Amino acid sequence: MKTCPNGQELKFVLNNQVVELSASADKTLLQAVRELGLTGTKEGCASGDCGACTVMVGEQSGDEIRYHTINACIAPVEQQAGKHVVTVEGLQSGDVLHPAQREMVNCHGSQCGFCTPGFVMSLATLVEQGAPAEREEVLQGISGNLCRCTGYRPIVEAGLKALQAPFQQPIEGAGLLQSLESFEATSVLQPTTEPELQAAISQQSGAGLIAGGTDLMLEVTQRYQSMPTLIDVSNVESLKSVHEVDGSLVIGAAVPYTELETLFAARSEPFVSLLHRLGSRQIRNSGTLGGNLANGSPIADTPPVLIALDARIELVNTAGESRMLSVQDFYKGYRDTDLGGDEYVARIHIPVQSLDAFHRFYKSSKRLEDDISSVMGAFLFEGSANEITGARVAYGGMAATPVRLAAVEDALVGEKPDAGLIAEVVSMIASQMTPLTDVRASAEYRSAMAASMLERALLEFTGEDRPVITEVQLHA
Ligand SMILES: Cc1cc2nc3c(=O)[nH]c(=O)nc-3n(C[C@H](O)[C@H](O)[C@H](O)COP(=O)(O)OP(=O)(O)OC[C@H]3O[C@@H](n4cnc5c(N)ncnc54)[C@H](O)[C@@H]3O)c2cc1C
Ligand code: FES
Ligand code: FES
């Protein structure tokens, strides 16, 4: 466990100063920095959706400090123990503006200015990361930032120009990080090994687990729940690592999505494309597969993907005993999973064979980025255009849990995926699931999208890659 000699205060570097404070587990970083007088960081939505509260967080990684963005409104301040938090006040070096600030001025990237500190932090982080001066990089970097008045063209232009300009000044305060030799977060316990995590879970009965906090902290900011103590899994080294064992890719439950984008870059284009649409850059810098699964939501994006890939979840209890179960067996009912009170999600095992097979993941949502799915379809097919020898068909957003459609799979396996078979299985969809009508989509729309996604996947499998939302399906 990371500890501080006096055992009382949380310590981190805030811009160019070491800060010590005490806070409850549910106090957000946004509240803390604003109380410290740094009011440049704004609160727009308090739910991770608008990016007005974006700050840069640096963590020591070997000899270097790596920076990424987070939404301060849903990040517990105690989770920042031992890190370098940079707010918009910390970018300027004397009279010299950071390139992100300078180019926002030069490109007229601000009107009312409320969103501007958040955009500046997202762009500045790209500069600090040495990102290439490419439009796609800038778009991904600001995918969690909303602007209601300026429009995005000048902001994107500012980002590109900032990335083209060499940056001379290091971020002030970075050198202080090494002076935080030891630290403690008193109300967010920070085990660094699995035995420490197991001990913390047994000793702190009732304390919840937190990884990225991108689901959990909304309970605090949107539902006003109080969480005096939390156990943070995001410092447990073995839960942050990835390795390949016995033909499976074994992914620690606390690996953030941004790292998964790199991991899957050469292994699964469909998964990477989906990750680019999961939340925003800020959300993906914090959010994890473990949190997505354990949250038990029927509209989470990755459970259908993991079902289609035949992944298994490794759960470990406080005695260090582990058990494996399939992702579909993990879900018992609406927001109800098989996770025991003394267990945590440790790892996700994905067969490499599945990644080598044909697979497609389609997400339907109202916005391209930073939006929850109305329907999520995940498909894996083996065989050829003459005969399907294996099929896995899974959906999110269509029932109280993520679902796998065994009847559709059975109808496909052993058959030639010709127009007749495709029409037959597509027509089965409406009778297999009874989705809800809610603010995101009507039940009819969901069924039509689910059918259309299956048809599209099969057409792509057979080599007929074309758009396929038919009138018949939309009015089914
Ligand atoms: C703006 C915004 C956009 C979003 N967009 C998407 C989206 O497009 N698609 C999507 O699927 N989700 C989305 N989400 C939801 C969220 O980001 C994901 O579900 C994410 O994967 C949660 O991971 P986390 O690490 O932040 O979980 P946390 O919030 O830390 O935890 C979530 C739950 O899981 C538990 N938990 C966490 N880790 C473990 C573990 N190892 N073992 C046992 N229990 C654990 C916690 O106790 C908690 O109950 C979005 C959220 C926000 C705020
Ligand atoms: S205030 Fe909107 S994302 Fe934090
Ligand atoms: S400048 Fe007004 S919201 Fe962006």
Coordinates of C-alpha atoms and ligand atoms in Angstrom, one line a residue:
M1 CA 0.0 0.0 0.0
K2 CA 1.3 3.5 -0.8
T3 CA 1.6 5.3 2.5
C4 CA 2.6 8.6 4.0
P5 CA 4.6 8.8 7.2
N6 CA 2.2 11.0 9.0
G7 CA -0.8 9.0 7.6
Q8 CA -3.1 12.0 7.5
E9 CA -2.9 14.0 4.4
L10 CA -3.3 13.5 0.7
K11 CA -0.3 14.9 -1.3
F12 CA -0.1 15.8 -4.9
V13 CA 1.5 18.4 -7.1
L14 CA -1.0 21.0 -8.3
N15 CA 0.5 23.1 -11.1
N16 CA 3.8 24.2 -9.5
Q17 CA 3.1 23.5 -5.8
V18 CA 2.8 20.5 -3.6
V19 CA -0.6 20.4 -2.1
E20 CA -1.6 18.6 1.1
L21 CA -5.2 18.2 2.1
S22 CA -7.7 15.8 3.6
A23 CA -10.9 14.9 1.7
S24 CA -13.6 12.3 1.8
A25 CA -13.5 9.7 -1.0
D26 CA -16.4 11.3 -2.9
K27 CA -14.9 14.8 -3.1
T28 CA -14.1 15.6 -6.7
L29 CA -10.9 17.1 -8.0
L30 CA -13.0 19.9 -9.5
Q31 CA -14.4 20.9 -6.1
A32 CA -10.9 20.8 -4.6
V33 CA -9.2 22.9 -7.2
R34 CA -11.9 25.5 -7.3
E35 CA -11.9 25.7 -3.4
L36 CA -8.1 26.3 -3.7
G37 CA -8.9 29.4 -5.9
L38 CA -8.2 27.9 -9.2
T39 CA -11.5 28.7 -10.8
G40 CA -10.3 28.5 -14.4
T41 CA -11.5 24.9 -14.4
K42 CA -15.3 25.1 -15.0
E43 CA -18.3 23.0 -14.1
G44 CA -20.7 22.5 -17.0
C45 CA -22.5 19.2 -16.6
A46 CA -20.8 17.5 -13.6
S47 CA -21.2 14.2 -15.4
G48 CA -18.2 13.9 -17.8
D49 CA -20.2 15.0 -20.8
C50 CA -19.0 18.5 -21.7
G51 CA -15.3 18.7 -21.0
A52 CA -15.4 22.2 -19.3
C53 CA -13.6 20.7 -16.3
T54 CA -10.8 19.0 -18.3
V55 CA -7.4 19.0 -16.5
M56 CA -4.1 17.3 -17.3
V57 CA -2.8 14.6 -15.0
G58 CA 0.9 13.5 -15.1
E59 CA 2.1 10.2 -13.7
Q60 CA 5.7 9.1 -13.3
S61 CA 6.5 6.3 -15.7
G62 CA 10.2 5.3 -15.4
D63 CA 12.2 8.4 -16.0
E64 CA 9.5 10.4 -17.7
I65 CA 6.1 11.9 -16.7
R66 CA 3.2 10.9 -18.9
Y67 CA 0.3 13.3 -19.1
H68 CA -3.3 12.6 -20.0
T69 CA -6.6 14.4 -19.7
I70 CA -9.4 13.6 -17.2
N71 CA -12.8 15.1 -16.3
A72 CA -12.1 16.7 -12.9
C73 CA -15.9 16.8 -12.2
I74 CA -16.0 13.0 -11.8
A75 CA -12.5 12.2 -10.5
P76 CA -12.1 11.9 -6.8
V77 CA -9.4 14.3 -5.6
E78 CA -7.9 11.5 -3.4
Q79 CA -7.2 9.4 -6.6
Q80 CA -4.7 12.1 -7.5
A81 CA -2.3 11.3 -4.6
G82 CA 1.2 11.3 -5.9
K83 CA 0.3 12.7 -9.3
H84 CA 0.9 16.1 -11.1
V85 CA -2.4 17.9 -11.7
V86 CA -2.2 20.7 -14.2
T87 CA -5.1 23.2 -14.5
V88 CA -5.4 26.0 -17.1
E89 CA -3.7 28.3 -14.6
G90 CA -0.6 26.1 -14.7
L91 CA 0.1 26.2 -18.4
Q92 CA 1.5 29.6 -18.9
S93 CA 5.2 30.0 -18.2
G94 CA 5.8 33.6 -17.0
D95 CA 4.5 35.7 -19.8
V96 CA 4.8 33.0 -22.3
L97 CA 1.5 31.3 -23.3
H98 CA 1.5 27.6 -23.9
P99 CA 1.2 26.9 -27.7
A100 CA -2.4 25.6 -27.1
Q101 CA -3.3 28.9 -25.5
R102 CA -1.4 31.0 -28.1
E103 CA -3.1 29.3 -31.0
M104 CA -6.6 29.5 -29.5
V105 CA -6.0 33.3 -29.4
N106 CA -4.5 33.4 -32.9
C107 CA -7.2 31.2 -34.5
H108 CA -10.1 33.0 -32.7
G109 CA -11.1 29.7 -30.9
S110 CA -13.2 31.3 -28.2
Q111 CA -16.3 33.4 -27.9
C112 CA -18.2 33.2 -24.5
G113 CA -15.1 31.3 -23.2
F114 CA -16.9 28.9 -20.9
C115 CA -15.6 25.8 -22.7
T116 CA -12.2 27.3 -23.5
P117 CA -10.2 26.2 -20.5
G118 CA -11.3 22.6 -21.2
F119 CA -10.4 22.8 -24.9
V120 CA -7.0 24.4 -24.0
M121 CA -6.3 21.5 -21.6
S122 CA -7.2 18.9 -24.2
L123 CA -5.1 20.5 -26.9
A124 CA -2.2 21.2 -24.5
T125 CA -2.1 17.6 -23.5
L126 CA -1.8 16.6 -27.1
V127 CA 1.2 18.9 -27.3
E128 CA 2.8 17.5 -24.2
Q129 CA 2.3 14.0 -25.6
G130 CA 4.0 14.9 -28.8
A131 CA 1.0 13.9 -30.9
P132 CA 1.4 14.2 -34.6
A133 CA -0.1 17.3 -36.2
E134 CA -3.0 15.4 -37.7
R135 CA -6.7 16.4 -37.8
E136 CA -7.8 12.9 -36.6
E137 CA -5.5 13.3 -33.5
V138 CA -7.0 16.7 -32.7
L139 CA -10.5 15.4 -33.2
Q140 CA -9.9 12.5 -30.9
G141 CA -8.2 14.8 -28.4
I142 CA -11.2 17.1 -28.1
S143 CA -13.9 14.4 -28.5
G144 CA -15.0 15.1 -24.9
N145 CA -15.2 18.9 -25.2
L146 CA -18.4 20.7 -26.2
C147 CA -18.5 24.2 -27.5
R148 CA -21.9 25.9 -28.0
C149 CA -20.9 29.1 -29.7
T150 CA -17.5 29.3 -31.4
G151 CA -17.8 26.2 -33.6
Y152 CA -15.1 23.6 -33.9
R153 CA -13.2 24.7 -37.1
P154 CA -11.1 27.4 -35.4
I155 CA -10.5 25.1 -32.4
V156 CA -9.3 22.3 -34.6
E157 CA -7.1 24.7 -36.5
A158 CA -5.6 26.0 -33.2
G159 CA -4.9 22.4 -32.3
L160 CA -3.1 21.7 -35.6
K161 CA -1.1 24.8 -35.3
A162 CA -0.1 24.1 -31.7
L163 CA 1.1 20.7 -32.7
Q164 CA 3.2 22.1 -35.5
A165 CA 4.9 24.6 -33.3
P166 CA 7.9 23.2 -31.2
F167 CA 7.3 23.7 -27.5
Q168 CA 10.2 25.1 -25.5
Q169 CA 9.0 25.4 -21.9
P170 CA 8.5 22.3 -19.8
I171 CA 5.3 22.3 -17.7
E172 CA 6.2 23.9 -14.4
G173 CA 5.9 21.8 -11.3
A174 CA 6.8 18.5 -13.0
G175 CA 10.1 18.3 -11.2
L176 CA 8.3 18.4 -7.8
L177 CA 6.7 15.0 -8.5
Q178 CA 9.8 13.1 -7.5
S179 CA 9.8 14.9 -4.1
L180 CA 6.5 13.0 -3.3
E181 CA 8.5 9.9 -2.3
S182 CA 5.5 8.5 -0.4
F183 CA 2.0 9.6 -0.1
E184 CA -1.4 8.4 1.1
A185 CA -4.9 9.0 0.2
T186 CA -6.7 8.4 3.4
S187 CA -10.3 7.8 2.2
V188 CA -9.5 6.2 -1.2
L189 CA -7.4 3.3 -0.2
Q190 CA -4.7 2.6 -2.8
P191 CA -3.5 -1.0 -2.8
T192 CA -0.7 -1.7 -5.3
T193 CA -0.8 -5.5 -5.2
E194 CA -3.6 -8.0 -5.3
P195 CA -2.9 -9.4 -1.7
E196 CA -3.2 -5.7 -0.5
L197 CA -6.4 -5.3 -2.5
Q198 CA -7.8 -8.5 -1.0
A199 CA -6.9 -7.4 2.5
A200 CA -8.5 -4.0 1.9
I201 CA -11.7 -5.6 0.7
S202 CA -11.9 -7.9 3.8
Q203 CA -11.0 -5.1 6.3
Q204 CA -13.2 -2.4 4.8
S205 CA -16.5 -4.1 4.5
G206 CA -19.0 -1.8 2.7
A207 CA -16.3 0.2 1.0
G208 CA -16.9 0.1 -2.8
L209 CA -14.3 -0.4 -5.4
I210 CA -13.4 2.3 -7.8
A211 CA -11.3 2.1 -11.0
G212 CA -11.7 5.1 -13.4
G213 CA -14.8 6.3 -11.5
T214 CA -16.5 7.2 -14.8
D215 CA -19.6 5.3 -13.8
L216 CA -19.3 5.3 -10.0
M217 CA -18.8 9.1 -9.5
L218 CA -22.0 9.9 -11.3
E219 CA -23.7 8.4 -8.2
V220 CA -22.2 11.2 -6.3
T221 CA -22.6 14.1 -8.7
Q222 CA -25.9 13.2 -10.2
R223 CA -27.7 11.2 -7.4
Y224 CA -26.0 12.9 -4.5
Q225 CA -24.9 9.6 -2.9
S226 CA -22.2 9.7 -0.3
M227 CA -19.2 7.5 -0.4
P228 CA -17.0 8.0 2.6
T229 CA -14.4 5.3 1.7
L230 CA -13.4 3.7 -1.5
I231 CA -10.9 1.1 -2.6
D232 CA -9.0 2.1 -5.7
V233 CA -8.0 -0.8 -8.0
S234 CA -6.3 1.5 -10.5
N235 CA -2.9 1.3 -8.7
V236 CA -2.8 -2.5 -8.6
E237 CA 0.1 -3.3 -11.0
S238 CA -1.2 -6.8 -11.9
L239 CA -4.6 -5.4 -12.8
K240 CA -3.0 -2.8 -15.1
S241 CA -1.0 -5.3 -17.1
V242 CA -1.6 -7.3 -20.3
H243 CA 0.0 -10.5 -21.4
E244 CA -0.7 -13.5 -23.6
V245 CA -1.0 -16.9 -22.0
D246 CA -2.1 -20.2 -23.5
G247 CA -3.6 -18.7 -26.6
S248 CA -5.5 -15.9 -24.8
L249 CA -4.9 -12.2 -24.4
V250 CA -5.2 -11.6 -20.7
I251 CA -6.2 -8.0 -19.9
G252 CA -6.1 -6.6 -16.4
A253 CA -9.4 -5.2 -15.3
A254 CA -7.9 -1.8 -14.6
V255 CA -6.2 -1.2 -17.9
P256 CA -7.7 2.1 -19.3
Y257 CA -9.4 2.1 -22.7
T258 CA -6.8 4.4 -24.1
E259 CA -4.2 1.7 -23.6
L260 CA -6.5 -0.8 -25.2
E261 CA -6.7 1.3 -28.3
T262 CA -2.9 0.8 -28.7
L263 CA -3.1 -2.9 -27.7
F264 CA -5.7 -3.8 -30.2
A265 CA -4.3 -1.5 -33.0
A266 CA -2.8 -4.5 -34.8
R267 CA -5.2 -7.1 -33.6
S268 CA -8.8 -5.9 -34.1
E269 CA -9.7 -2.9 -36.3
P270 CA -13.4 -3.3 -35.3
F271 CA -12.6 -3.1 -31.6
V272 CA -10.4 -0.1 -32.1
S273 CA -13.1 1.6 -34.1
L274 CA -15.6 0.9 -31.3
L275 CA -13.2 2.2 -28.7
H276 CA -12.9 5.5 -30.6
R277 CA -16.6 5.9 -30.1
L278 CA -16.7 4.8 -26.4
G279 CA -17.1 8.0 -24.4
S280 CA -14.5 10.6 -25.1
R281 CA -10.7 10.8 -24.8
Q282 CA -11.1 11.9 -21.2
I283 CA -13.4 9.0 -20.4
R284 CA -11.1 6.5 -22.1
N285 CA -8.1 7.8 -20.2
S286 CA -9.8 6.7 -17.0
G287 CA -12.5 4.1 -17.8
T288 CA -11.8 0.4 -17.8
L289 CA -13.1 -3.0 -19.0
G290 CA -13.5 -4.1 -15.3
G291 CA -15.7 -1.1 -14.5
N292 CA -17.8 -1.6 -17.7
L293 CA -18.4 -5.2 -16.8
A294 CA -18.9 -4.8 -13.0
N295 CA -21.3 -1.9 -13.4
G296 CA -23.8 -4.5 -14.8
S297 CA -25.3 -2.1 -17.3
P298 CA -27.3 -3.6 -20.2
I299 CA -26.2 -0.7 -22.4
A300 CA -22.5 -1.0 -21.7
D301 CA -20.5 -1.3 -25.0
T302 CA -18.0 -4.0 -24.2
P303 CA -20.0 -6.9 -22.8
P304 CA -21.6 -7.8 -26.3
V305 CA -18.1 -7.5 -27.8
L306 CA -16.6 -9.8 -25.2
I307 CA -19.5 -12.3 -25.6
A308 CA -18.9 -12.4 -29.4
L309 CA -15.2 -12.9 -28.8
D310 CA -15.9 -15.8 -26.4
A311 CA -14.0 -14.0 -23.6
R312 CA -14.0 -15.2 -20.0
I313 CA -13.9 -13.1 -16.8
E314 CA -11.6 -14.0 -14.0
L315 CA -13.0 -13.2 -10.6
V316 CA -10.8 -13.3 -7.5
N317 CA -11.9 -13.4 -3.9
T318 CA -10.3 -12.1 -0.7
A319 CA -8.7 -15.5 -0.1
G320 CA -6.9 -15.1 -3.4
E321 CA -9.0 -17.9 -5.1
S322 CA -10.0 -17.3 -8.7
R323 CA -12.8 -18.5 -10.8
M324 CA -13.5 -18.1 -14.5
L325 CA -16.9 -17.6 -16.1
S326 CA -18.2 -16.6 -19.5
V327 CA -19.3 -13.0 -20.0
Q328 CA -22.9 -14.0 -20.6
D329 CA -23.0 -16.1 -17.4
F330 CA -21.7 -13.1 -15.5
Y331 CA -25.0 -11.2 -16.0
K332 CA -27.9 -12.4 -13.8
G333 CA -30.5 -9.6 -14.4
Y334 CA -30.9 -5.9 -14.7
R335 CA -27.7 -4.4 -13.1
D336 CA -27.3 -7.7 -11.3
T337 CA -24.1 -9.7 -11.8
D338 CA -22.5 -12.8 -10.4
L339 CA -19.8 -10.8 -8.6
G340 CA -19.6 -11.8 -5.0
G341 CA -19.3 -9.3 -2.2
D342 CA -15.8 -10.5 -1.5
E343 CA -14.7 -10.7 -5.1
Y344 CA -13.3 -8.3 -7.7
V345 CA -12.9 -8.6 -11.5
A346 CA -9.2 -9.3 -12.0
R347 CA -8.7 -10.1 -15.7
I348 CA -10.5 -10.6 -19.0
H349 CA -9.3 -13.5 -21.1
I350 CA -9.9 -13.1 -24.9
P351 CA -9.0 -16.1 -27.1
V352 CA -6.5 -14.9 -29.8
Q353 CA -8.3 -17.3 -32.2
S354 CA -11.4 -15.1 -31.9
L355 CA -9.4 -12.0 -32.8
D356 CA -8.2 -13.9 -35.9
A357 CA -11.7 -14.8 -36.9
F358 CA -14.1 -12.5 -38.8
H359 CA -15.7 -10.1 -36.3
R360 CA -17.7 -6.9 -36.5
F361 CA -19.0 -4.5 -33.8
Y362 CA -21.6 -1.9 -34.6
K363 CA -22.7 0.9 -32.3
S364 CA -25.9 2.9 -32.9
S365 CA -26.1 6.1 -30.9
K366 CA -27.4 9.6 -31.4
R367 CA -24.0 11.2 -31.4
L368 CA -20.9 9.7 -33.0
E369 CA -18.7 10.2 -29.9
D370 CA -19.3 10.5 -26.2
D371 CA -22.7 8.9 -26.3
I372 CA -24.3 5.8 -24.8
S373 CA -25.5 3.1 -27.3
S374 CA -29.1 2.7 -28.3
V375 CA -28.1 -0.7 -29.7
M376 CA -24.8 -2.4 -29.7
G377 CA -24.3 -5.4 -32.0
A378 CA -21.3 -7.8 -31.9
F379 CA -20.8 -10.6 -34.4
L380 CA -18.2 -13.3 -35.0
F381 CA -18.4 -15.7 -37.9
E382 CA -16.1 -18.6 -38.9
G383 CA -16.1 -20.6 -42.1
S384 CA -16.5 -19.2 -45.6
A385 CA -19.0 -17.8 -48.0
N386 CA -20.0 -21.4 -48.7
E387 CA -20.6 -22.5 -45.2
I388 CA -20.7 -20.9 -41.7
T389 CA -18.9 -23.2 -39.3
G390 CA -19.1 -21.0 -36.2
A391 CA -21.2 -18.0 -35.1
R392 CA -21.5 -15.8 -32.1
V393 CA -24.2 -13.1 -32.1
A394 CA -24.6 -10.7 -29.2
Y395 CA -26.4 -7.4 -28.4
G396 CA -26.5 -4.7 -25.9
G397 CA -29.4 -2.3 -25.3
M398 CA -32.0 -4.9 -26.3
A399 CA -32.9 -6.5 -23.0
A400 CA -32.2 -6.2 -19.2
T401 CA -28.8 -7.8 -19.7
P402 CA -26.4 -8.1 -22.7
V403 CA -27.7 -11.1 -24.7
R404 CA -26.4 -13.8 -26.8
L405 CA -28.7 -15.2 -29.5
A406 CA -28.2 -18.9 -29.5
A407 CA -31.2 -19.6 -31.8
V408 CA -29.8 -17.3 -34.5
E409 CA -26.3 -18.8 -34.2
D410 CA -27.8 -22.3 -34.5
A411 CA -29.7 -21.3 -37.6
L412 CA -26.5 -20.0 -39.2
V413 CA -24.0 -22.8 -38.4
G414 CA -23.6 -25.4 -41.1
E415 CA -25.5 -23.3 -43.6
K416 CA -24.5 -21.3 -46.7
P417 CA -25.0 -17.6 -45.9
D418 CA -26.9 -16.8 -49.1
A419 CA -29.6 -14.2 -49.5
G420 CA -32.3 -16.7 -48.3
L421 CA -30.5 -17.6 -45.1
I422 CA -29.7 -14.0 -44.3
A423 CA -33.3 -13.0 -44.8
E424 CA -34.4 -15.9 -42.5
V425 CA -32.1 -15.0 -39.6
V426 CA -32.7 -11.3 -39.9
S427 CA -36.4 -12.0 -39.6
M428 CA -35.8 -13.9 -36.4
I429 CA -34.4 -10.9 -34.6
A430 CA -37.8 -9.3 -33.7
S431 CA -39.0 -12.4 -31.9
Q432 CA -35.8 -13.1 -30.0
M433 CA -35.6 -9.9 -27.9
T434 CA -38.1 -7.4 -26.5
P435 CA -36.3 -4.1 -26.1
L436 CA -37.7 -1.1 -24.3
T437 CA -38.8 2.2 -25.6
D438 CA -36.9 5.0 -23.8
V439 CA -35.3 8.4 -24.3
R440 CA -32.6 6.9 -26.6
A441 CA -34.7 4.9 -29.0
S442 CA -38.1 3.2 -29.5
A443 CA -38.5 -0.6 -29.2
E444 CA -39.3 -0.7 -33.0
Y445 CA -36.1 1.3 -33.9
R446 CA -34.0 -1.0 -31.7
S447 CA -35.3 -4.1 -33.3
A448 CA -34.8 -2.7 -36.8
M449 CA -31.3 -1.6 -36.0
A450 CA -30.5 -5.0 -34.5
A451 CA -31.7 -6.8 -37.6
S452 CA -29.9 -4.4 -39.9
M453 CA -26.6 -4.9 -38.0
L454 CA -26.9 -8.7 -38.3
E455 CA -27.6 -8.3 -42.0
R456 CA -24.7 -6.0 -42.5
A457 CA -22.3 -8.3 -40.6
L458 CA -23.3 -11.3 -42.8
L459 CA -23.0 -9.3 -46.0
E460 CA -19.6 -8.1 -45.0
F461 CA -18.6 -11.7 -44.1
T462 CA -19.7 -12.9 -47.6
G463 CA -17.9 -10.1 -49.2
E464 CA -20.9 -8.0 -50.1
D465 CA -19.9 -4.8 -48.2
R466 CA -22.8 -2.4 -48.7
P467 CA -25.1 -0.2 -46.6
V468 CA -28.2 -2.2 -45.6
I469 CA -30.9 -0.4 -43.8
T470 CA -34.0 -1.6 -45.7
E471 CA -37.4 0.0 -45.6
V472 CA -38.9 -3.4 -44.6
Q473 CA -36.7 -3.5 -41.5
L474 CA -37.3 0.0 -40.5
H475 CA -41.1 -0.6 -40.5
A476 CA -41.0 -4.0 -39.0
Ligands
LIG1 C1 -19.5 11.0 -20.4 C2 -19.5 9.5 -20.3 C3 -19.6 8.8 -21.5 C4 -19.6 7.4 -21.4 N1 -19.7 6.7 -22.6 C5 -19.7 5.3 -22.5 C6 -19.8 4.6 -23.7 O1 -19.8 5.1 -24.9 N2 -19.9 3.2 -23.6 C7 -19.9 2.6 -22.4 O2 -20.0 1.4 -22.4 N3 -19.8 3.3 -21.3 C8 -19.7 4.6 -21.3 N4 -19.6 5.3 -20.1 C9 -19.7 4.6 -18.9 C10 -18.3 4.3 -18.3 O3 -17.3 5.2 -18.8 C11 -17.8 2.9 -18.6 O4 -18.8 1.9 -18.1 C12 -16.5 2.5 -18.0 O5 -16.0 1.3 -18.5 C13 -16.5 2.4 -16.5 O6 -15.2 2.0 -16.0 P1 -14.6 2.7 -14.8 O7 -13.2 2.1 -14.6 O8 -14.7 4.2 -14.8 O9 -15.6 2.2 -13.6 P2 -15.9 2.8 -12.2 O10 -16.8 4.0 -12.4 O11 -14.7 3.0 -11.4 O12 -16.7 1.6 -11.6 C14 -17.9 1.2 -12.1 C15 -18.5 0.0 -11.2 O13 -17.6 -1.1 -11.3 C16 -17.1 -1.5 -10.1 N5 -15.7 -1.9 -10.3 C17 -14.7 -1.2 -11.0 N6 -13.7 -2.0 -11.2 C18 -13.9 -3.1 -10.6 C19 -13.2 -4.4 -10.5 N7 -12.0 -4.5 -11.0 N8 -13.8 -5.4 -9.8 C20 -15.1 -5.3 -9.3 N9 -15.8 -4.1 -9.4 C21 -15.2 -3.1 -10.1 C22 -17.2 -0.2 -9.2 O14 -17.3 -0.6 -7.8 C23 -18.5 0.4 -9.7 O15 -19.6 -0.3 -9.2 C24 -19.6 6.7 -20.2 C25 -19.5 7.5 -19.0 C26 -19.5 8.8 -19.0 C27 -19.4 9.6 -17.8
FES2 S1 -18.3 19.5 -16.0 FE1 -18.9 18.7 -17.8 S2 -17.4 17.1 -18.1 FE2 -17.0 17.9 -16.2
FES3 S1 -16.9 29.6 -26.6 FE1 -18.9 29.6 -25.7 S2 -19.2 27.4 -25.4 FE2 -17.4 27.5 -26.5

